[in-house]
Amino acid sequence: MAAQLFAAIDVGSFKLELGIYEITAKNGLRQVEHLRHVIALGKNTYSTGKISYELVDEMCRILEDFAGVMKSYQVSDYRAYATTAMRVARNNQIILEQIRVRTGISVRVLSNSEQRFLTYKAVAMKEAEFQKIIQKGTAIVDVSFGSMQISLFDKDSLVSTRNLPLGVMRIGGILSRIPADSWLQRPIIEEIVDKELGTYKKMYLRDRDMKNRGIKNLIAIGELILYLARDEVDHGMTDRIAASDFLAYADRLCSMPLDEIEERFGVNAGYASLLMPAAVIFCKVVEMTGAEMIWIPGIRMCDGIAAEYAQNIKKLNLGHNFDEDILTTTRNMAKRYRCGGSHAQCVEKLALQMFDVMRKYHGLSDRDRLLLQIAAILHGCGKFISTKNVSLSAYNIIMATEIIGLSHKERELVAGVIRSHGEEFDYVDEDTRVAKLTALLRLANGLDKSHKQKTAESRMSVKNGELVISASWDGDISLELLSVSLSADFFEEIFGIRPVLKKKRRG
């Protein structure tokens, strides 16, 4: 089969990038072209809240050039994603429309969790090295222009991920308000970083046994680390750096005047001024975790965009189970809000069983199944705040908490399902997917009304317009029978199938 050419465009906070990739079933993914243009979109966004017309005009001209390159390569498909600077700009919708009209390129703004998940997938393309490293305590540290992300692994599982407002342009914005003769001083940057990392350490590292379950490895990603470690990687002919060597190297960098940094790294003054804050952030993470080794896989956002596309069209098999990572972080979130007990596990099991039995009737996707599973795991998290307004409290918790790998709309859908399952359904504001998932979650939750898992081993089948649920519990199931009867009308309205709970007879 002929190779497919795909284009990935990254509209970042400090640059525009285009990657052209060749995708084949046999060889997977190979980059054949890479273009980059420096443009400080974030400088406007973080200072004024908007992106200026001059920058929009420049951006459109460069994207027009990108469109020409894509046409010359005859790419069959493309994805163009914007990240932090565009995400927080108040005028982003106007800008996206201008880009579409002037260049023909449709750009989608990613949520932070989607953005980090893409770079995570790009790392996983280096499968052998990735799987080997994460067997020991590992953190992926992604320092970018707008923010930074720390994702913790424990024995092959992603256990937590957290976004911190420590992007180098944000730090530069803070320091620009300090007198010019002191803004590059390392101690000031360290105070800013220590404040954020101190809170993170209390929340996510306090209970870890640092001797046996500590973080041994850092996986450093993002454009800034590619510049920072260029000398060390090139001279050592390896993409691994001892943490102690990196700390010593960063100390030397932080003592250099700005013009020397410009000359050493071949960048302009604006970019050079961002490298020291980046070096300080990485050093502070090394000190906080006690990591011994830093792996720099050398990936960019465009690599992640291409990896996800190739995976979706079944031309790239990433051996790591990313859905399981989403579920693991969700379960850790449930643990934090004390809602991950036996009842939640029972509701999750019943909801998924029901989803699978009802596939012919609901028309939902495997992705919807994952969202239902997340909703089932978290449906009781609101009790952590209020026992009176559980559903609304759960909605607020989920909307305020990032779930890696979910878009903002998907997180909103999960939150909406959890809110709707405990309240009267709003037919005006909610879409059909929310209605279907709400009906499934309501019934699954009602099947364990007593919280004693009486129906956990039930059998389900659809017969003659009924979803027949056969419970094998020997004792009384009156609460469950009542709950099913109360949710039956809504379920039947949504699916045209009426749920019926029956007690299985023992012969």
PDB file of C-alpha atoms in Angstrom, residues 177-311:
ATOM      1  CA  ARG A 177       7.395  44.207  36.495  1.00  0.00           C
ATOM      2  CA  ILE A 178      10.575  44.093  38.584  1.00  0.00           C
ATOM      3  CA  PRO A 179      13.327  46.700  37.886  1.00  0.00           C
ATOM      4  CA  ALA A 180      15.278  45.761  34.770  1.00  0.00           C
ATOM      5  CA  ASP A 181      18.618  45.319  36.508  1.00  0.00           C
ATOM      6  CA  SER A 182      17.292  42.436  38.612  1.00  0.00           C
ATOM      7  CA  TRP A 183      14.771  40.530  36.497  1.00  0.00           C
ATOM      8  CA  LEU A 184      17.285  37.949  35.308  1.00  0.00           C
ATOM      9  CA  GLN A 185      18.543  37.187  38.782  1.00  0.00           C
ATOM     10  CA  ARG A 186      18.287  33.500  39.525  1.00  0.00           C
ATOM     11  CA  PRO A 187      17.106  33.830  43.179  1.00  0.00           C
ATOM     12  CA  ILE A 188      13.945  35.663  42.101  1.00  0.00           C
ATOM     13  CA  ILE A 189      13.071  32.936  39.601  1.00  0.00           C
ATOM     14  CA  GLU A 190      13.784  30.276  42.231  1.00  0.00           C
ATOM     15  CA  GLU A 191      11.347  31.900  44.659  1.00  0.00           C
ATOM     16  CA  ILE A 192       8.584  31.822  42.033  1.00  0.00           C
ATOM     17  CA  VAL A 193       9.291  28.180  41.199  1.00  0.00           C
ATOM     18  CA  ASP A 194       9.662  27.080  44.828  1.00  0.00           C
ATOM     19  CA  LYS A 195       6.232  28.474  45.673  1.00  0.00           C
ATOM     20  CA  GLU A 196       4.448  26.346  43.051  1.00  0.00           C
ATOM     21  CA  LEU A 197       6.551  23.202  43.480  1.00  0.00           C
ATOM     22  CA  GLY A 198       6.192  23.353  47.260  1.00  0.00           C
ATOM     23  CA  THR A 199       2.418  23.084  46.959  1.00  0.00           C
ATOM     24  CA  TYR A 200       2.755  20.305  44.387  1.00  0.00           C
ATOM     25  CA  LYS A 201       5.105  18.316  46.632  1.00  0.00           C
ATOM     26  CA  LYS A 202       2.688  18.469  49.569  1.00  0.00           C
ATOM     27  CA  MET A 203      -0.192  17.253  47.413  1.00  0.00           C
ATOM     28  CA  TYR A 204       1.464  14.544  45.318  1.00  0.00           C
ATOM     29  CA  LEU A 205       4.771  13.476  46.850  1.00  0.00           C
ATOM     30  CA  ARG A 206       4.096  13.676  50.573  1.00  0.00           C
ATOM     31  CA  ASP A 207       2.914  10.061  50.922  1.00  0.00           C
ATOM     32  CA  ARG A 208       5.442   8.462  48.589  1.00  0.00           C
ATOM     33  CA  ASP A 209       8.165   6.281  50.066  1.00  0.00           C
ATOM     34  CA  MET A 210      11.023   8.103  48.355  1.00  0.00           C
ATOM     35  CA  LYS A 211      13.498   5.314  49.118  1.00  0.00           C
ATOM     36  CA  ASN A 212      11.500   2.484  47.541  1.00  0.00           C
ATOM     37  CA  ARG A 213       8.903   4.309  45.404  1.00  0.00           C
ATOM     38  CA  GLY A 214      10.787   7.506  44.706  1.00  0.00           C
ATOM     39  CA  ILE A 215      11.314   9.121  41.331  1.00  0.00           C
ATOM     40  CA  LYS A 216      14.489   7.745  39.757  1.00  0.00           C
ATOM     41  CA  ASN A 217      14.024   9.121  36.243  1.00  0.00           C
ATOM     42  CA  LEU A 218      12.797  12.299  34.618  1.00  0.00           C
ATOM     43  CA  ILE A 219      11.560  12.348  31.034  1.00  0.00           C
ATOM     44  CA  ALA A 220      12.120  15.938  29.928  1.00  0.00           C
ATOM     45  CA  ILE A 221      10.109  17.154  26.943  1.00  0.00           C
ATOM     46  CA  GLY A 222       9.278  20.409  25.219  1.00  0.00           C
ATOM     47  CA  GLU A 223      11.236  22.679  22.912  1.00  0.00           C
ATOM     48  CA  LEU A 224      13.123  24.421  25.718  1.00  0.00           C
ATOM     49  CA  ILE A 225      14.849  21.269  26.970  1.00  0.00           C
ATOM     50  CA  LEU A 226      15.996  20.543  23.406  1.00  0.00           C
ATOM     51  CA  TYR A 227      17.944  23.814  23.473  1.00  0.00           C
ATOM     52  CA  LEU A 228      19.121  23.497  27.065  1.00  0.00           C
ATOM     53  CA  ALA A 229      20.539  20.011  26.660  1.00  0.00           C
ATOM     54  CA  ARG A 230      21.820  20.355  23.107  1.00  0.00           C
ATOM     55  CA  ASP A 231      25.489  20.577  24.123  1.00  0.00           C
ATOM     56  CA  GLU A 232      25.290  17.784  26.665  1.00  0.00           C
ATOM     57  CA  VAL A 233      23.403  15.442  24.344  1.00  0.00           C
ATOM     58  CA  ASP A 234      25.577  16.175  21.295  1.00  0.00           C
ATOM     59  CA  HIS A 235      28.866  15.829  23.139  1.00  0.00           C
ATOM     60  CA  GLY A 236      27.839  12.695  24.990  1.00  0.00           C
ATOM     61  CA  MET A 237      26.247  11.115  21.909  1.00  0.00           C
ATOM     62  CA  THR A 238      23.289  10.003  24.018  1.00  0.00           C
ATOM     63  CA  ASP A 239      19.845  11.232  24.939  1.00  0.00           C
ATOM     64  CA  ARG A 240      20.416  10.457  28.616  1.00  0.00           C
ATOM     65  CA  ILE A 241      22.031  12.878  31.047  1.00  0.00           C
ATOM     66  CA  ALA A 242      22.968  12.243  34.658  1.00  0.00           C
ATOM     67  CA  ALA A 243      20.946  14.615  36.830  1.00  0.00           C
ATOM     68  CA  SER A 244      24.122  15.796  38.589  1.00  0.00           C
ATOM     69  CA  ASP A 245      25.696  16.708  35.234  1.00  0.00           C
ATOM     70  CA  PHE A 246      22.599  18.655  34.223  1.00  0.00           C
ATOM     71  CA  LEU A 247      22.602  20.604  37.500  1.00  0.00           C
ATOM     72  CA  ALA A 248      26.253  21.573  36.981  1.00  0.00           C
ATOM     73  CA  TYR A 249      25.544  22.555  33.369  1.00  0.00           C
ATOM     74  CA  ALA A 250      22.529  24.673  34.421  1.00  0.00           C
ATOM     75  CA  ASP A 251      24.663  26.469  37.021  1.00  0.00           C
ATOM     76  CA  ARG A 252      27.080  27.485  34.271  1.00  0.00           C
ATOM     77  CA  LEU A 253      24.232  28.628  32.044  1.00  0.00           C
ATOM     78  CA  CYS A 254      22.675  30.748  34.780  1.00  0.00           C
ATOM     79  CA  SER A 255      25.955  32.612  35.280  1.00  0.00           C
ATOM     80  CA  MET A 256      26.213  33.623  31.603  1.00  0.00           C
ATOM     81  CA  PRO A 257      25.275  37.137  30.430  1.00  0.00           C
ATOM     82  CA  LEU A 258      22.406  37.314  27.947  1.00  0.00           C
ATOM     83  CA  ASP A 259      24.584  38.009  24.905  1.00  0.00           C
ATOM     84  CA  GLU A 260      26.686  34.918  25.621  1.00  0.00           C
ATOM     85  CA  ILE A 261      23.528  32.775  25.822  1.00  0.00           C
ATOM     86  CA  GLU A 262      22.417  34.206  22.463  1.00  0.00           C
ATOM     87  CA  GLU A 263      25.733  33.318  20.845  1.00  0.00           C
ATOM     88  CA  ARG A 264      26.041  29.877  22.444  1.00  0.00           C
ATOM     89  CA  PHE A 265      22.561  28.686  21.453  1.00  0.00           C
ATOM     90  CA  GLY A 266      22.143  30.665  18.235  1.00  0.00           C
ATOM     91  CA  VAL A 267      18.938  32.389  19.335  1.00  0.00           C
ATOM     92  CA  ASN A 268      17.728  35.961  19.582  1.00  0.00           C
ATOM     93  CA  ALA A 269      17.621  37.967  22.806  1.00  0.00           C
ATOM     94  CA  GLY A 270      13.928  37.271  23.411  1.00  0.00           C
ATOM     95  CA  TYR A 271      14.423  33.511  23.227  1.00  0.00           C
ATOM     96  CA  ALA A 272      17.702  33.598  25.154  1.00  0.00           C
ATOM     97  CA  SER A 273      15.969  35.342  28.050  1.00  0.00           C
ATOM     98  CA  LEU A 274      13.642  32.319  28.421  1.00  0.00           C
ATOM     99  CA  LEU A 275      16.340  29.655  28.706  1.00  0.00           C
ATOM    100  CA  MET A 276      17.478  30.529  32.228  1.00  0.00           C
ATOM    101  CA  PRO A 277      13.962  30.305  33.743  1.00  0.00           C
ATOM    102  CA  ALA A 278      13.576  26.947  31.980  1.00  0.00           C
ATOM    103  CA  ALA A 279      16.895  25.720  33.398  1.00  0.00           C
ATOM    104  CA  VAL A 280      15.873  26.801  36.896  1.00  0.00           C
ATOM    105  CA  ILE A 281      12.547  24.967  36.646  1.00  0.00           C
ATOM    106  CA  PHE A 282      14.189  21.712  35.576  1.00  0.00           C
ATOM    107  CA  CYS A 283      16.816  22.048  38.321  1.00  0.00           C
ATOM    108  CA  LYS A 284      14.149  22.580  40.959  1.00  0.00           C
ATOM    109  CA  VAL A 285      12.238  19.510  39.768  1.00  0.00           C
ATOM    110  CA  VAL A 286      15.427  17.441  39.992  1.00  0.00           C
ATOM    111  CA  GLU A 287      16.013  18.697  43.541  1.00  0.00           C
ATOM    112  CA  MET A 288      12.386  18.075  44.564  1.00  0.00           C
ATOM    113  CA  THR A 289      12.271  14.515  43.245  1.00  0.00           C
ATOM    114  CA  GLY A 290      15.859  13.406  43.834  1.00  0.00           C
ATOM    115  CA  ALA A 291      15.927  11.973  40.293  1.00  0.00           C
ATOM    116  CA  GLU A 292      19.187  10.423  39.154  1.00  0.00           C
ATOM    117  CA  MET A 293      18.783  10.441  35.378  1.00  0.00           C
ATOM    118  CA  ILE A 294      17.139  12.650  32.743  1.00  0.00           C
ATOM    119  CA  TRP A 295      15.967  11.163  29.444  1.00  0.00           C
ATOM    120  CA  ILE A 296      15.440  13.646  26.610  1.00  0.00           C
ATOM    121  CA  PRO A 297      13.557  11.809  23.836  1.00  0.00           C
ATOM    122  CA  GLY A 298      13.706  14.811  21.493  1.00  0.00           C
ATOM    123  CA  ILE A 299      10.026  14.964  20.569  1.00  0.00           C
ATOM    124  CA  ARG A 300       7.891  17.937  19.614  1.00  0.00           C
ATOM    125  CA  MET A 301       4.175  18.684  19.640  1.00  0.00           C
ATOM    126  CA  CYS A 302       3.909  17.907  15.926  1.00  0.00           C
ATOM    127  CA  ASP A 303       5.212  14.391  16.606  1.00  0.00           C
ATOM    128  CA  GLY A 304       2.360  13.828  19.047  1.00  0.00           C
ATOM    129  CA  ILE A 305      -0.231  15.140  16.572  1.00  0.00           C
ATOM    130  CA  ALA A 306       1.076  12.766  13.904  1.00  0.00           C
ATOM    131  CA  ALA A 307       1.281   9.831  16.328  1.00  0.00           C
ATOM    132  CA  GLU A 308      -2.344  10.199  17.380  1.00  0.00           C
ATOM    133  CA  TYR A 309      -3.500  10.499  13.764  1.00  0.00           C
ATOM    134  CA  ALA A 310      -1.532   7.410  12.681  1.00  0.00           C
ATOM    135  CA  GLN A 311      -2.896   5.503  15.667  1.00  0.00           C
TER     136      GLN A 311
END
